[in-house]
C-alpha positions as a printed NumPy array, in Angstrom:
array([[  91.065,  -36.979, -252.428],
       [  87.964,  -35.247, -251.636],
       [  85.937,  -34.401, -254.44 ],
       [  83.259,  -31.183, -255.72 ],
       [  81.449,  -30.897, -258.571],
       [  83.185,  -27.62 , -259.715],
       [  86.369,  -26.65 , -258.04 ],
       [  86.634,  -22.344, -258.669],
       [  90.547,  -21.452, -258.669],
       [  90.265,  -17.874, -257.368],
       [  87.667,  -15.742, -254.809],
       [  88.147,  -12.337, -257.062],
       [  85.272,  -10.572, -258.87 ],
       [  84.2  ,  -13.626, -260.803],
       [  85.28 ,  -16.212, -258.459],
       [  82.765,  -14.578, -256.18 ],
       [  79.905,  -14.683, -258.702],
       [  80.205,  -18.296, -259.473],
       [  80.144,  -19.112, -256.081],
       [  76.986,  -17.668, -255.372],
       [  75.123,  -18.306, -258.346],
       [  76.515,  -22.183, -258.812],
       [  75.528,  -22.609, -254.692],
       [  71.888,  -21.556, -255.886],
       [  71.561,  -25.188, -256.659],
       [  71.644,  -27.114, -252.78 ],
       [  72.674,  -30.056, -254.571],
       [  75.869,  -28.751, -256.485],
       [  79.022,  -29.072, -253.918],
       [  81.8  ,  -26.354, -254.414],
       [  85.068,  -25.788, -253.593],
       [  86.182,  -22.139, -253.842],
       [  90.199,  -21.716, -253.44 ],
       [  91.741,  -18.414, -252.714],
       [  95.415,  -17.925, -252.685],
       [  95.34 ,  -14.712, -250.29 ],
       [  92.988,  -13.933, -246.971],
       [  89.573,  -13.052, -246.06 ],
       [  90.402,   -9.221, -247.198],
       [  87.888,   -7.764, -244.486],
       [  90.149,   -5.098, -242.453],
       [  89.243,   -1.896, -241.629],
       [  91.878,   -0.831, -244.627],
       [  90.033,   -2.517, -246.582],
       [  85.984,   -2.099, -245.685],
       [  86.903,    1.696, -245.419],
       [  87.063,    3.918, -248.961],
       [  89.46 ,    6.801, -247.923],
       [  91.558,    3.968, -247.977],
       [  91.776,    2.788, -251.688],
       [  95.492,    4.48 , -252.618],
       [  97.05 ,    3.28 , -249.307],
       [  96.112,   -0.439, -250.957],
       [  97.319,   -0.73 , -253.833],
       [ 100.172,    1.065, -253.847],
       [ 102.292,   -1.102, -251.54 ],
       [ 102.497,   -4.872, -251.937],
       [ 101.146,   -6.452, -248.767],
       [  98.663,   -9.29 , -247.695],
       [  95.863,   -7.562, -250.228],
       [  98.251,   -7.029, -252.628],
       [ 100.295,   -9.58 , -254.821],
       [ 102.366,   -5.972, -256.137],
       [ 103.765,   -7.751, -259.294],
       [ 106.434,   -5.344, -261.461],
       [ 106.429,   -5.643, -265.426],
       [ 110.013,   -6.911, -267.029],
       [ 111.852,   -3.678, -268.512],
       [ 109.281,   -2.031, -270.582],
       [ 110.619,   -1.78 , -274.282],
       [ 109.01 ,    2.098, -275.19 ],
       [ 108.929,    3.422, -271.952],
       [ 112.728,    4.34 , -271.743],
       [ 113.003,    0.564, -270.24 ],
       [ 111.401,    0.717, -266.435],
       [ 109.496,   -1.841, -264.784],
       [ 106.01 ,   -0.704, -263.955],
       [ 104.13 ,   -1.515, -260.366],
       [ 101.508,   -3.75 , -261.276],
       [  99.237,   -3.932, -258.203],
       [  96.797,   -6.907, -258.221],
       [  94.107,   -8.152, -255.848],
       [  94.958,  -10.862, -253.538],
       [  92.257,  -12.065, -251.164],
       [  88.362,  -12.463, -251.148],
       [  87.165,   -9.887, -253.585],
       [  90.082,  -10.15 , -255.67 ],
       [  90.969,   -6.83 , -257.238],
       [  87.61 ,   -5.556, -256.132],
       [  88.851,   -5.361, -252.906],
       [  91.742,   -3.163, -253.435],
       [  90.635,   -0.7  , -256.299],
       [  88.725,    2.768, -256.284],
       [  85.214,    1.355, -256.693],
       [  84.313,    2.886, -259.62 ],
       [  81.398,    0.899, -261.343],
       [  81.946,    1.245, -264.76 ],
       [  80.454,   -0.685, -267.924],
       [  81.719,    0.782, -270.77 ],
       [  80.214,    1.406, -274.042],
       [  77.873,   -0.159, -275.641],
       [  79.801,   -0.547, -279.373],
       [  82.44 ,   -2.464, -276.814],
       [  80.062,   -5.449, -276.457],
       [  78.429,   -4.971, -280.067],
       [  82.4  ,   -5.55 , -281.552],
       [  82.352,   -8.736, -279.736],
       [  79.951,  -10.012, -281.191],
       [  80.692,   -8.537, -284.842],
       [  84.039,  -11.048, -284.226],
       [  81.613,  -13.743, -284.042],
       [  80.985,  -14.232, -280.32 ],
       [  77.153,  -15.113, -280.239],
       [  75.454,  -13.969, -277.088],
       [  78.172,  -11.306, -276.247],
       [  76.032,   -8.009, -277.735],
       [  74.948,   -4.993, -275.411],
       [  72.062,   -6.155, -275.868],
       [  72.355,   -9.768, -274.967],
       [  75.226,   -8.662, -272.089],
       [  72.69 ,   -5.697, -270.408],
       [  70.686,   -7.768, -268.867],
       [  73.049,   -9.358, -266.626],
       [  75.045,   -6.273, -265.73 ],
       [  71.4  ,   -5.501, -264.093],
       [  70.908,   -8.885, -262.367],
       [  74.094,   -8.467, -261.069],
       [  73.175,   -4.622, -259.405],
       [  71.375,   -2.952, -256.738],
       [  71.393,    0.845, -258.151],
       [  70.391,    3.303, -255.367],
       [  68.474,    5.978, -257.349],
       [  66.476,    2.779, -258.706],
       [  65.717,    0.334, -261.456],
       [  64.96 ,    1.489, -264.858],
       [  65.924,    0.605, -268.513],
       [  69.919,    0.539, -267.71 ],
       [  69.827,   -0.278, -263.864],
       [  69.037,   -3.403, -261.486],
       [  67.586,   -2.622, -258.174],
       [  67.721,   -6.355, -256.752],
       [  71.064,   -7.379, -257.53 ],
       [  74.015,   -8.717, -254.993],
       [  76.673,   -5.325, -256.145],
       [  75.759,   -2.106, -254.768],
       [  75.963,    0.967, -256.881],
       [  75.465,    4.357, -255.54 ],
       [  75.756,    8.128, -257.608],
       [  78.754,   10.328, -256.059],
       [  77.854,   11.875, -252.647],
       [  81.179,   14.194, -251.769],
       [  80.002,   17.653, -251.402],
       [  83.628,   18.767, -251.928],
       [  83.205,   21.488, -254.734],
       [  86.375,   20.991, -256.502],
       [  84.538,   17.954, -258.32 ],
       [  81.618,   19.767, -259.651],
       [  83.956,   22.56 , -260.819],
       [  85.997,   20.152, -263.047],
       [  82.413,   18.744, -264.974],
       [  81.145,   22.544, -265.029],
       [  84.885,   23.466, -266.931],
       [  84.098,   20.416, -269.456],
       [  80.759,   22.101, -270.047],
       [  82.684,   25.243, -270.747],
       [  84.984,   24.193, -273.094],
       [  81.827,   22.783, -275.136],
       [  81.714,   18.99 , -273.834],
       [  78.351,   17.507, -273.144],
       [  77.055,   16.408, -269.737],
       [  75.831,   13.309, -268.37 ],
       [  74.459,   11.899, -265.11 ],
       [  75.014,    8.25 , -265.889],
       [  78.089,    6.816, -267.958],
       [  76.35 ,    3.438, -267.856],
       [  73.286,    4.842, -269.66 ],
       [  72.05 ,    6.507, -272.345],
       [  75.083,    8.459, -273.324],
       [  78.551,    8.155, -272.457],
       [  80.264,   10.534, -273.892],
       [  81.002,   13.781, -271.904],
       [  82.037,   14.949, -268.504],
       [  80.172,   13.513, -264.971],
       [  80.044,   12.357, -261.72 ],
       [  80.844,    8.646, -261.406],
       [  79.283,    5.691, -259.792],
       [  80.62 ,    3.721, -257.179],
       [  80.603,    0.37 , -255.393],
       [  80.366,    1.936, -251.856],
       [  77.472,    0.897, -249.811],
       [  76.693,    2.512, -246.268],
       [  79.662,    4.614, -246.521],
       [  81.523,    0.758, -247.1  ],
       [  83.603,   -0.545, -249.925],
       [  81.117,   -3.311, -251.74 ],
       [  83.805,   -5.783, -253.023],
       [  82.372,   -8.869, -254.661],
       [  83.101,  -10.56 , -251.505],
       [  80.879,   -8.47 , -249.805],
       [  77.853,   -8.688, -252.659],
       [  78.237,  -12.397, -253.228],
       [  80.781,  -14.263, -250.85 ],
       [  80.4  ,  -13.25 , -247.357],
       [  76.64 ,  -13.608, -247.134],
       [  77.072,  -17.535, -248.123],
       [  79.601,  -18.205, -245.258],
       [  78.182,  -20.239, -242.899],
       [  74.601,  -20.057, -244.496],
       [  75.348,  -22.247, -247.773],
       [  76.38 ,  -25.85 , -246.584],
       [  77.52 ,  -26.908, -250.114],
       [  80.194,  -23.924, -250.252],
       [  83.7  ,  -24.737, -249.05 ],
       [  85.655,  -21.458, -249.476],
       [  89.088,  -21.864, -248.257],
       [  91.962,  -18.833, -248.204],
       [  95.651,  -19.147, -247.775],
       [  95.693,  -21.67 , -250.643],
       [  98.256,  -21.447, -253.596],
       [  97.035,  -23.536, -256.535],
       [ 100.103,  -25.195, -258.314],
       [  98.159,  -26.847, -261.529],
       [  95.211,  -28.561, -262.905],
       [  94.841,  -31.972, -262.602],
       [  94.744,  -33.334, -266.558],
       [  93.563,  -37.491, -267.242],
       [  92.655,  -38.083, -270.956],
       [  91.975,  -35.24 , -272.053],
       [  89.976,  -33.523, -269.695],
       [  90.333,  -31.371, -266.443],
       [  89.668,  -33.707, -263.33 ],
       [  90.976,  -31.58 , -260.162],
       [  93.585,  -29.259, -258.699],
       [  97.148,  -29.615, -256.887],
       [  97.34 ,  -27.384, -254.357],
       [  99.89 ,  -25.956, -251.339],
       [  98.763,  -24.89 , -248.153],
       [ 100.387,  -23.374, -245.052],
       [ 103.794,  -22.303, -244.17 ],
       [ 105.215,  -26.162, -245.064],
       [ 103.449,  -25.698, -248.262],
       [ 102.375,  -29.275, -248.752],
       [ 100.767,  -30.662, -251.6  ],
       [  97.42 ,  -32.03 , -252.072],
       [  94.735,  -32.275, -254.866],
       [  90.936,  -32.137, -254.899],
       [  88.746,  -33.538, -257.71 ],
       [  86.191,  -32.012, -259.497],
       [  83.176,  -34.443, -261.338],
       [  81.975,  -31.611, -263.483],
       [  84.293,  -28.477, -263.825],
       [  87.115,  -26.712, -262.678],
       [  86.648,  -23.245, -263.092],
       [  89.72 ,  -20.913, -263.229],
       [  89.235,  -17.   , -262.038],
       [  92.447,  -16.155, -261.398],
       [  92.584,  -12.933, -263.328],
       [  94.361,  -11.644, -266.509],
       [  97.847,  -12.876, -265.034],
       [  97.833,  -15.692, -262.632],
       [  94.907,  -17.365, -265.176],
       [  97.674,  -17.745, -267.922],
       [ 100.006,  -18.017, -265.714],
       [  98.414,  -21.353, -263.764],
       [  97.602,  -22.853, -266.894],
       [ 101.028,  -22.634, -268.312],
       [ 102.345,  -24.204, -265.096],
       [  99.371,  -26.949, -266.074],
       [ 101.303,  -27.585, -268.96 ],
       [  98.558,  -25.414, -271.2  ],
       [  99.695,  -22.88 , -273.607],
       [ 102.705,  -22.256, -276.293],
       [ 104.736,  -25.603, -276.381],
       [ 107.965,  -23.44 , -277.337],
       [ 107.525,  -21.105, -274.482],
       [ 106.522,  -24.135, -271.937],
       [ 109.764,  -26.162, -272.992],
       [ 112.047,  -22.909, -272.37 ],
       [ 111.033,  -23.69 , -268.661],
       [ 110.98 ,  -27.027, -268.588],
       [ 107.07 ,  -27.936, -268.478],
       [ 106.021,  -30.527, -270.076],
       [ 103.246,  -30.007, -273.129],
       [  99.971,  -30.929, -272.132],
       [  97.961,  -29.569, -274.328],
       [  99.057,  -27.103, -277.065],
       [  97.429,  -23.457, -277.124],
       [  99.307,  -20.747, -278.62 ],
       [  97.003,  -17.972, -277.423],
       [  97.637,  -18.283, -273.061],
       [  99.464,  -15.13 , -272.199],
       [  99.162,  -13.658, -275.263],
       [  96.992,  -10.71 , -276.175],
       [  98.063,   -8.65 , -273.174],
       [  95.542,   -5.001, -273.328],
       [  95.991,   -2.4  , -270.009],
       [  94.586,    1.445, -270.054],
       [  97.913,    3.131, -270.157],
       [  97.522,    7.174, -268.516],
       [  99.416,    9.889, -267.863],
       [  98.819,   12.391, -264.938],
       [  98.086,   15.778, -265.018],
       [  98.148,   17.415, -262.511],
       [  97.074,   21.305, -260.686],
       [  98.253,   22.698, -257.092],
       [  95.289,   24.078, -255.212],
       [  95.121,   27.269, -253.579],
       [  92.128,   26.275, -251.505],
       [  93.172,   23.486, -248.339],
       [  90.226,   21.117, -249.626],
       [  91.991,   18.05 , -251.553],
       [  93.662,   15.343, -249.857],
       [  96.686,   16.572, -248.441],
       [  95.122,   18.883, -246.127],
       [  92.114,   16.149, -245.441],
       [  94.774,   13.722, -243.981],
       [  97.76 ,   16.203, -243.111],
       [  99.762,   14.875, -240.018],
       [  97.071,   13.88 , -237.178],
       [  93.859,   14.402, -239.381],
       [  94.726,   11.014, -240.654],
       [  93.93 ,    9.686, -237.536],
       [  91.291,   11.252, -236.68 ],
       [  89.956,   10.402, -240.146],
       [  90.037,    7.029, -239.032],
       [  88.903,    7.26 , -235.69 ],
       [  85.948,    9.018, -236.878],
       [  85.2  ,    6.157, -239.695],
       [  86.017,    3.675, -237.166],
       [  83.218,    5.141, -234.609],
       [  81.138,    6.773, -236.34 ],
       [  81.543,    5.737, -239.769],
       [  81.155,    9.584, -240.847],
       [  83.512,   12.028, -242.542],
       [  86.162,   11.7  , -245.673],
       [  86.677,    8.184, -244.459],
       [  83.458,    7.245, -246.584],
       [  84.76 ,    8.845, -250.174],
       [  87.259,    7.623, -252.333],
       [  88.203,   11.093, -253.558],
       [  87.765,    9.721, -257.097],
       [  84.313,   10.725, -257.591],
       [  84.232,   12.017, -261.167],
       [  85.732,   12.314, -264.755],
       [  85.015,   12.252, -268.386],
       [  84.874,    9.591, -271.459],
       [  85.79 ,   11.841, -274.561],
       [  86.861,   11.205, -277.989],
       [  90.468,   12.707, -279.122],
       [  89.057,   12.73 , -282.886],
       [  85.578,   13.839, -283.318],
       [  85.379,   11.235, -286.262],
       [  85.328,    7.983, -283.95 ],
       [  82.168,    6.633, -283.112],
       [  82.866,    5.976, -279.121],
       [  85.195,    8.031, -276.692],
       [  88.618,    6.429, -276.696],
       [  89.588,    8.777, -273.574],
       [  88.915,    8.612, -270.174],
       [  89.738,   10.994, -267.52 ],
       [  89.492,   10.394, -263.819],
       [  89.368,   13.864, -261.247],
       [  91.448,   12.494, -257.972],
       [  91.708,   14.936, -255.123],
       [  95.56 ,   15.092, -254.352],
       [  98.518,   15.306, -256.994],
       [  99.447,   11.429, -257.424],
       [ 102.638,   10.512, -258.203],
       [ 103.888,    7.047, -258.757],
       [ 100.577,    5.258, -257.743],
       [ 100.618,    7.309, -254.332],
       [ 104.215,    5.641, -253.089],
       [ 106.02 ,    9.628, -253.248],
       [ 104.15 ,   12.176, -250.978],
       [ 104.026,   15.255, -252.544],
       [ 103.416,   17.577, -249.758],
       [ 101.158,   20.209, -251.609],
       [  97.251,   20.574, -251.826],
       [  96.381,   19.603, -255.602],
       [  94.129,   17.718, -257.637],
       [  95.296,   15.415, -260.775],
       [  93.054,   14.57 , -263.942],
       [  94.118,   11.118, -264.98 ],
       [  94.305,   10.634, -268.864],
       [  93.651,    7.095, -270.243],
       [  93.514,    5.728, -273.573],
       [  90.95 ,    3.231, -273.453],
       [  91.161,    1.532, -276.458],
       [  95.242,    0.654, -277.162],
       [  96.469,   -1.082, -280.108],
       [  99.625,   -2.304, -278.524],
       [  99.675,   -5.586, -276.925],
       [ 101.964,   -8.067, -274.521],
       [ 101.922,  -11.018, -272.636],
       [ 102.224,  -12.604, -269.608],
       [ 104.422,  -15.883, -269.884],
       [ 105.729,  -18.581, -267.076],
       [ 109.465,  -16.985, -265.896],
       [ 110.246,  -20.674, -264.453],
       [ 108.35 ,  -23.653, -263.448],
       [ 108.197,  -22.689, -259.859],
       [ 104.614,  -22.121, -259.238],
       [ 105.692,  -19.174, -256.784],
       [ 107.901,  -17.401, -258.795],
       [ 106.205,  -14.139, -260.22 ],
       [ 105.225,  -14.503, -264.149],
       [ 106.718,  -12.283, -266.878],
       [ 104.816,   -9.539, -267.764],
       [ 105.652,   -7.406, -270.718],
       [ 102.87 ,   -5.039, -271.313],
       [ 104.618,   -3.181, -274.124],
       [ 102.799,    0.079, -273.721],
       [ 103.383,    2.878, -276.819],
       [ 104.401,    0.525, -279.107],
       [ 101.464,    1.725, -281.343],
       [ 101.862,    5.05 , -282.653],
       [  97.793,    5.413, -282.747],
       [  98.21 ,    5.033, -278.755],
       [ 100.633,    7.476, -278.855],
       [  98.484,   10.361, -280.527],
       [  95.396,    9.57 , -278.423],
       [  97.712,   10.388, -275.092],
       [  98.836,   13.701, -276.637],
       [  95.733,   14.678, -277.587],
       [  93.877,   13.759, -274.037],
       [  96.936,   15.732, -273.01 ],
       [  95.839,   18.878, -274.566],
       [  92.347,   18.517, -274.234],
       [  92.541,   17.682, -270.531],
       [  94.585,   21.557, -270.091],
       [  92.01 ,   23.241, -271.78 ],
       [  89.297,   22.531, -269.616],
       [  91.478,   23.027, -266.413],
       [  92.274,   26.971, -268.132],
       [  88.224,   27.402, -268.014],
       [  86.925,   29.752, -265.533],
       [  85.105,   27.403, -263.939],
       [  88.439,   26.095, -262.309],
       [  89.698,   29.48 , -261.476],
       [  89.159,   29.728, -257.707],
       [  90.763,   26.11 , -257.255],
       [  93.619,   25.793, -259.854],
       [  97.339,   26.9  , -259.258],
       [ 100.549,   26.121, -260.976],
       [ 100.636,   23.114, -263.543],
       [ 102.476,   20.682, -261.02 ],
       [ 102.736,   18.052, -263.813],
       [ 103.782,   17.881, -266.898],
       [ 104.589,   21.492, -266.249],
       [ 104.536,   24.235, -268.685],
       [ 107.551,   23.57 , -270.444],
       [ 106.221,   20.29 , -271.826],
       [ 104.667,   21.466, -275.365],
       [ 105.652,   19.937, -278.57 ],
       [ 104.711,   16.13 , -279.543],
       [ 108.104,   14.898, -279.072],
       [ 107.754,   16.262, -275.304],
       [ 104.295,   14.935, -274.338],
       [ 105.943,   11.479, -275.626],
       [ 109.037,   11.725, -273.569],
       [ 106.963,   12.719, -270.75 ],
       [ 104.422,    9.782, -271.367],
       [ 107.304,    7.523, -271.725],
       [ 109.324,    8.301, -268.607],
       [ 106.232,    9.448, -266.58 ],
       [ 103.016,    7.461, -267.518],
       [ 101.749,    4.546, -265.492],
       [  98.767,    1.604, -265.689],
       [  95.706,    2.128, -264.819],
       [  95.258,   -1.438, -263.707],
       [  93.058,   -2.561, -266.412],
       [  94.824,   -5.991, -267.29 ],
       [  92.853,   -8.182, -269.852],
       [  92.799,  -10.7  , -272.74 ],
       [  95.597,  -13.309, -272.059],
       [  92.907,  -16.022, -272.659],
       [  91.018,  -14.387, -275.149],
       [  87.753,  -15.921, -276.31 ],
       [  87.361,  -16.242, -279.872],
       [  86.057,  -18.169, -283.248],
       [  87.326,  -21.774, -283.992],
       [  89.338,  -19.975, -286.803],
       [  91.388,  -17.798, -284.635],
       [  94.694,  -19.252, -283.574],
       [  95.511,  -17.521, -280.706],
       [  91.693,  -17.66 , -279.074],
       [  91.852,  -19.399, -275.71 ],
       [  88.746,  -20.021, -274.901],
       [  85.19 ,  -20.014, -277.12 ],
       [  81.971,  -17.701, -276.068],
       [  80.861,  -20.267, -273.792],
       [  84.681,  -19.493, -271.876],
       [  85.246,  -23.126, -272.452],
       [  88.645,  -24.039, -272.943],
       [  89.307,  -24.923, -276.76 ],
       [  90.411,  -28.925, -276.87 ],
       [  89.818,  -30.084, -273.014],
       [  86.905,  -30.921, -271.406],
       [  85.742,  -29.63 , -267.952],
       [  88.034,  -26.843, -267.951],
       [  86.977,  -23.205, -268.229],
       [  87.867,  -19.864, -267.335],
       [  85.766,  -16.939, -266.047],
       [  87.494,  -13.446, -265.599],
       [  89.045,  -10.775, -267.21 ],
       [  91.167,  -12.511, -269.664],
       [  88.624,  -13.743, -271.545],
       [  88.073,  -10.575, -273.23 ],
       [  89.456,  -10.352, -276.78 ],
       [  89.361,   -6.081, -276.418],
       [  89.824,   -3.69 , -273.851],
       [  85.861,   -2.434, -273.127],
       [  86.006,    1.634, -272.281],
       [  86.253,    2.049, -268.579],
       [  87.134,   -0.042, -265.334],
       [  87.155,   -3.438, -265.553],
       [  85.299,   -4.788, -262.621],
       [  81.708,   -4.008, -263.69 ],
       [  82.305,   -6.317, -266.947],
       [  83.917,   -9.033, -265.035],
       [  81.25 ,   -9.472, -262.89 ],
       [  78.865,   -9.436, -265.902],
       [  80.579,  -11.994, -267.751],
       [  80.674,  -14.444, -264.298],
       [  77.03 ,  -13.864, -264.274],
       [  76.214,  -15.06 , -267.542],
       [  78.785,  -17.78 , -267.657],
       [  77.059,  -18.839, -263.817],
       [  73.78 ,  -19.671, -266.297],
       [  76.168,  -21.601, -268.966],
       [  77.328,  -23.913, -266.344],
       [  74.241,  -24.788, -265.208],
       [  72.505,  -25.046, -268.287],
       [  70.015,  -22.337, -268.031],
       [  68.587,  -20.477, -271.104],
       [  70.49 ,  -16.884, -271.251],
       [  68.313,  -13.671, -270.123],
       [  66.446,  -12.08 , -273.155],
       [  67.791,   -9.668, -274.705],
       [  67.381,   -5.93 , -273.938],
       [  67.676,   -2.805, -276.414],
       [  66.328,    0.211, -274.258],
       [  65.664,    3.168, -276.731],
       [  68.122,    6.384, -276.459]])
């Protein structure tokens, strides 16, 4: 068997990070396994593109489905996931969010030292290049491109000037001093190009790095366990899918994501003895906590008609789609270089909470079912998200087949605290689209409609209606020694092996307020400095 020092299970937005950071050192070798492609079509590289991803399953796409969701009148929900260098990053609407501050500060308050704004801010600016410039709350050398909103398409500015009507602050920056109120967002779009991690932090490697082997088409099977500690990884590759293994001297590193990191360790024979022997595993090491602790931003869609032929529909109607295309594809000018998702809100649905628990998302076209029904109509839709649920699932093995498709039960609405925040966002998110500001651009309530009123109709709405926001976290939650169901500890090693940790999403023991990839990348840039036994970045506290 050929052996690395660290063997990385998974090229997504932390994969990527590890691989360029841990290569830093030209005598480390590393071994980066991806189970889907080099993600680098056109489809992909171009940002018009974003919807037409991930709302089919295909070669970027692993397009799981929950089981029968419990409180949402029992349907499956599509569950699109990243598959492919960049992960998720590669498929998702580039919005660079970081969430709030008070996120990161809660961590910590649970007893995670090292994991407060403070101590977390300075890597979220290693990791960026931010195109206005450095300052207090921004990188300007970083691998991950972030660039302010550039559409000129008025329909987004009227949206922030009707939250400034209806008495909601402002802001320029979400990831900076404030925020709270309504704004234009920032994205990971360089050049008019999608700026996956693969693009930041894999793809300039290839071929330069020596000590990198990144390898695609590879389905990892399980980790390699000899006396207690993680040694390697059993792998398939190609159509035959025939088994081999790699070693690793020092680590294997699993960034597989919120559910194919559970889902490989369970498979490993890691995780809930009762649930492993139900499939017929065999109990390597017991840890109640992988799977469990399931969080997702649940939302609901409202959405407008648009007298005015300036949203999406009309953008791409029949052959404009093409010549879209061919006009990115030449040129690398027009709509092809937006993702027509280029601002929102964070608000708070009770003024007595100390953070926004609300986020709202402008999209130029009336969405329905993630984009998979056309609805033939110029529009615009204002997602609603509750960012901060109190409901939680799991993700769990559904066999021992390491290619059948893991259980996910997300169990959305169970809380009736998630419940009210939806309502509310509900009713907050109509009365800024009745403010004058919207009036030359609004037309008939599309969705929920008008007769949708009462709290008992927003819920049945929410519950036959709402969808995910594709937000998946916490399945391998890091916590204190006295928590039972904490995974891993706040150095994301994995409690009672050795040379076993996991970087990604799933470490996070709450949902932070916004999109997910910013914070992922941020914790695979200070984990890169725990596995090689650097002393963490200072801290940083810019003043308000």
């Amino acid at each position: 068997m050929t052996q690395y020092d660290y063997v990385i299970i998974g090229a997504g937005s932390a994969g990527c990070v590890l691989a360029h950071r841990l290569t830093e050192d030209a005598n480390v070798r590393v071994l980066l396994l991806e189970a889907g492609g080099k993600a680098d079509s056109m489809l992909v590289r171009m940002p018009a593109t974003a919807s037409d991803l991930f709302s089919v399953q295909g070669p970027c796409n692993w397009g799981f489905w929950t089981e029968p969701e419990p409180h949402l009148e029992g349907r499956r929900l599509w569950w699109p996931r990243g598959r492919g260098w960049g992960g998720s990053s590669a498929i998702n609407a580039m919005v660079y969010i970081r969430g709030h501050a008070r996120d990161y500060d809660a961590w910590r308050q649970q007893g995670l030292e090292g994991w407060s704004y403070a101590e977390v801010l300075p890597y979220f600016k290693r990791a960026e290049t931010f195109e206005s410039g450095g300052n207090a709350y921004h990188g300007s050398t970083g691998p991950l491109h972030v660039a302010p909103a550039r559409s000129a398409n008025p329909l987004f500015r009227a949206v922030i000037e009707a939250g400034r009507e209806e008495g909601f602050p402002v802001t320029d920056d979400f990831n900076g001093v404030r925020q709270e109120g309504w704004g234009p967002y920032h994205l990971n779009i360089k050049d008019g190009e999608r700026w996956s991690a693969a693009a930041a932090y894999l793809k300039p490697l290839l071929g330069v790095r020596r000590n990198l082997d990144a390898r695609t088409e590879v389905h990892v099977t399980r980790i390699l366990i000899e006396q207690g500690r993680a040694v390697g990884v059993e792998y398939a590759q190609g159509t035959r899918r025939e088994l081999r293994q790699v070693r690793a001297s020092r680590e294997v590193i699993v960034c597989a994501g919120a559910v194919q990191t559970p889902q490989i360790l369970q498979l490993s024979g890691i995780g809930d003895p009762l649930q492993l022997q139900e499939v017929g595993v065999p109990v390597v090491h017991s840890l109640k906590g992988v799977g469990r602790n399931l969080q997702d931003h649940f939302n609901v869609m409202v959405a407008y008609e648009c007298p005015q032929p300036i949203t999406g529909y009309s953008v791409r109607r029949g052959l404009r789609k093409y010549l879209l295309a061919l006009n990115y594809l030449l040129r690398k000018q027009g709509f092809g270089r937006h993702n027509f998702l280029e601002s929102g809100a964070f608000l708070k649905s009770r003024p007595e909470l100390d953070r926004p628990d609300l986020q709202l998302h402008v999209v130029l076209s009336i969405m329905r079912d993630h984009g998979k029904v056309s609805v033939d109509k110029d529009g615009f839709t204002l997602y609603v998200c509750h960012l901060r649920p109190e409901s939680r699932g799991e993700v769990r093995l559904r066999s021992r087949d390491p290619f059948d498709t893991p259980a996910i039960r997300a169990n959305y609405l169970a809380a009736e605290g998630d419940r009210r925040a939806l309502r509310e966002g509900v009713r907050i998110t109509r009365r800024v689209a009745s403010r004058s500001a919207l009036d030359g651009f609004r037309g008939a309530e599309y969705s929920p409609g008008p007769r949708v009123q009462t709290d008992e109709e927003i819920d049945a709405w929410a519950r036959r209606e709402g969808e995910t926001l594709y937000h998946p976290v916490g399945t391998c939650r890091m916590g204190t020694a006295d928590d039972p169901l904490a995974v891993v500890d706040e150095t994301l090693k994995l409690r009672g092996l050795e040379g076993l940790r996991v970087v990604d999403a799933s470490v996070m023991p709450t949902l932070i307020g916004g999109n997910t990839h910013a914070p992922t990348v941020m914790i695979a840039e200070k984990a890169a400095d725990m596995i090689r036994g650097r002393n963490a970045l200072p801290p940083e506290a810019p003043s308000a």
